[in-house]
GROMACS .gro file of C-alpha atoms in nm:
model
  111
    1MET     CA    1   1.243   0.398   0.509
    2ALA     CA    2   1.388   0.050   0.363
    3ASN     CA    3   1.441  -0.113   0.057
    4GLY     CA    4   1.226   0.268  -0.122
    5ILE     CA    5   0.866   0.252   0.124
    6THR     CA    6   0.788   0.472   0.384
    7ASP     CA    7   0.639   0.394   0.695
    8LEU     CA    8   0.315   0.578   0.709
    9SER     CA    9   0.155   0.714   1.059
   10THR     CA   10  -0.222   0.838   1.132
   11ALA     CA   11   0.043   1.185   1.178
   12THR     CA   12   0.179   1.190   0.818
   13PHE     CA   13  -0.055   0.977   0.617
   14ASP     CA   14  -0.258   1.268   0.453
   15GLU     CA   15   0.014   1.467   0.386
   16THR     CA   16   0.177   1.173   0.152
   17VAL     CA   17  -0.116   0.999  -0.010
   18ASN     CA   18  -0.299   1.322  -0.029
   19GLY     CA   19   0.041   1.560  -0.187
   20ALA     CA   20   0.203   1.291  -0.354
   21SER     CA   21   0.261   1.355  -0.768
   22LYS     CA   22   0.255   0.992  -0.879
   23PRO     CA   23   0.050   0.712  -0.734
   24VAL     CA   24   0.104   0.545  -0.343
   25VAL     CA   25   0.088   0.222  -0.321
   26VAL     CA   26   0.014   0.240   0.135
   27ASP     CA   27   0.060  -0.181   0.276
   28PHE     CA   28  -0.137  -0.248   0.553
   29TRP     CA   29  -0.037  -0.498   0.783
   30ALA     CA   30   0.109  -0.604   1.139
   31GLU     CA   31   0.492  -0.754   1.300
   32TRP     CA   32   0.232  -1.069   1.324
   33CYS     CA   33   0.142  -1.115   1.066
   34GLY     CA   34   0.280  -1.405   0.856
   35PRO     CA   35   0.161  -1.333   0.473
   36CYS     CA   36   0.206  -0.973   0.493
   37LYS     CA   37   0.584  -1.037   0.631
   38LYS     CA   38   0.596  -1.315   0.266
   39ILE     CA   39   0.514  -1.046   0.032
   40ALA     CA   40   0.732  -0.734   0.185
   41PRO     CA   41   1.011  -0.824   0.018
   42ILE     CA   42   0.803  -0.855  -0.302
   43LEU     CA   43   0.671  -0.472  -0.233
   44GLY     CA   44   1.062  -0.345  -0.171
   45GLU     CA   45   1.097  -0.476  -0.555
   46ILE     CA   46   0.853  -0.317  -0.658
   47ALA     CA   47   0.944   0.004  -0.532
   48SER     CA   48   1.300  -0.018  -0.639
   49GLU     CA   49   1.209  -0.109  -1.014
   50ARG     CA   50   0.897   0.104  -1.054
   51ASP     CA   51   0.995   0.456  -0.997
   52GLU     CA   52   0.604   0.562  -1.093
   53LEU     CA   53   0.486   0.464  -0.820
   54SER     CA   54   0.553   0.562  -0.466
   55VAL     CA   55   0.483   0.181  -0.221
   56THR     CA   56   0.425   0.284   0.120
   57LYS     CA   57   0.294   0.061   0.476
   58LEU     CA   58   0.109   0.137   0.692
   59ASN     CA   59   0.190  -0.131   1.110
   60VAL     CA   60  -0.245  -0.125   1.164
   61ASP     CA   61  -0.115  -0.201   1.469
   62ASP     CA   62   0.010   0.154   1.543
   63ASN     CA   63  -0.229   0.335   1.331
   64PRO     CA   64  -0.606   0.180   1.389
   65ASP     CA   65  -0.782   0.441   1.350
   66VAL     CA   66  -0.664   0.501   0.937
   67ALA     CA   67  -0.715   0.140   0.876
   68MET     CA   68  -1.054   0.162   1.021
   69LYS     CA   69  -1.116   0.512   0.784
   70PHE     CA   70  -1.016   0.286   0.529
   71SER     CA   71  -1.269  -0.029   0.601
   72VAL     CA   72  -0.953  -0.247   0.638
   73MET     CA   73  -1.052  -0.583   0.764
   74SER     CA   74  -0.779  -0.816   0.711
   75ILE     CA   75  -0.414  -0.763   0.647
   76PRO     CA   76  -0.235  -0.761   0.374
   77THR     CA   77  -0.417  -0.537   0.255
   78LEU     CA   78  -0.266  -0.314  -0.014
   79LEU     CA   79  -0.534  -0.034  -0.144
   80VAL     CA   80  -0.381   0.172  -0.432
   81PHE     CA   81  -0.432   0.564  -0.427
   82ASP     CA   82  -0.415   0.787  -0.750
   83LYS     CA   83  -0.475   1.170  -0.626
   84GLY     CA   84  -0.558   1.109  -0.318
   85GLU     CA   85  -0.865   0.874  -0.396
   86VAL     CA   86  -0.856   0.463  -0.406
   87VAL     CA   87  -0.889   0.334  -0.724
   88GLY     CA   88  -0.800   0.033  -0.583
   89ARG     CA   89  -0.816  -0.335  -0.345
   90ILE     CA   90  -0.556  -0.583  -0.332
   91THR     CA   91  -0.628  -0.827  -0.004
   92GLY     CA   92  -0.396  -1.138   0.124
   93ALA     CA   93  -0.084  -1.247  -0.035
   94LYS     CA   94   0.005  -1.260  -0.353
   95SER     CA   95   0.277  -1.302  -0.629
   96LYS     CA   96   0.474  -0.970  -0.749
   97GLY     CA   97   0.318  -1.018  -1.121
   98ALA     CA   98  -0.021  -1.117  -1.060
   99LEU     CA   99   0.003  -0.767  -0.821
  100LEU     CA  100   0.161  -0.597  -1.061
  101GLU     CA  101  -0.080  -0.722  -1.315
  102GLU     CA  102  -0.374  -0.559  -1.025
  103ILE     CA  103  -0.186  -0.212  -0.968
  104ASP     CA  104  -0.177  -0.104  -1.335
  105GLY     CA  105  -0.520  -0.188  -1.404
  106PHE     CA  106  -0.687   0.006  -1.133
  107LEU     CA  107  -0.411   0.299  -1.259
  108ALA     CA  108  -0.458   0.252  -1.648
  109THR     CA  109  -0.856   0.266  -1.575
  110SER     CA  110  -0.780   0.622  -1.327
  111HIS     CA  111  -0.682   0.806  -1.532
   0.00000   0.00000   0.00000
């Protein structure tokens, strides 16, 4: 876990996401992806500032089955889960403000 961000794998994904007591943001990323590296520090800031969210990441090269399960075709893709259900999808690198606005919008409509 770095910067409050939990690394997920195929083995830990369902338990972590479905068993979470708060909404979970999953960053689907890869080592070779420039935009993924660009948003990583932003996600770290969000993880440390927003206790009501759990921020996680999943390497699509190491866990392609999970990426396929959720139809992740391009990265970075962020999926927002609430109570184990996908309530939002954000594709591409965005600013911190834009990410928070979208995440908060998804969560406001899921309650």
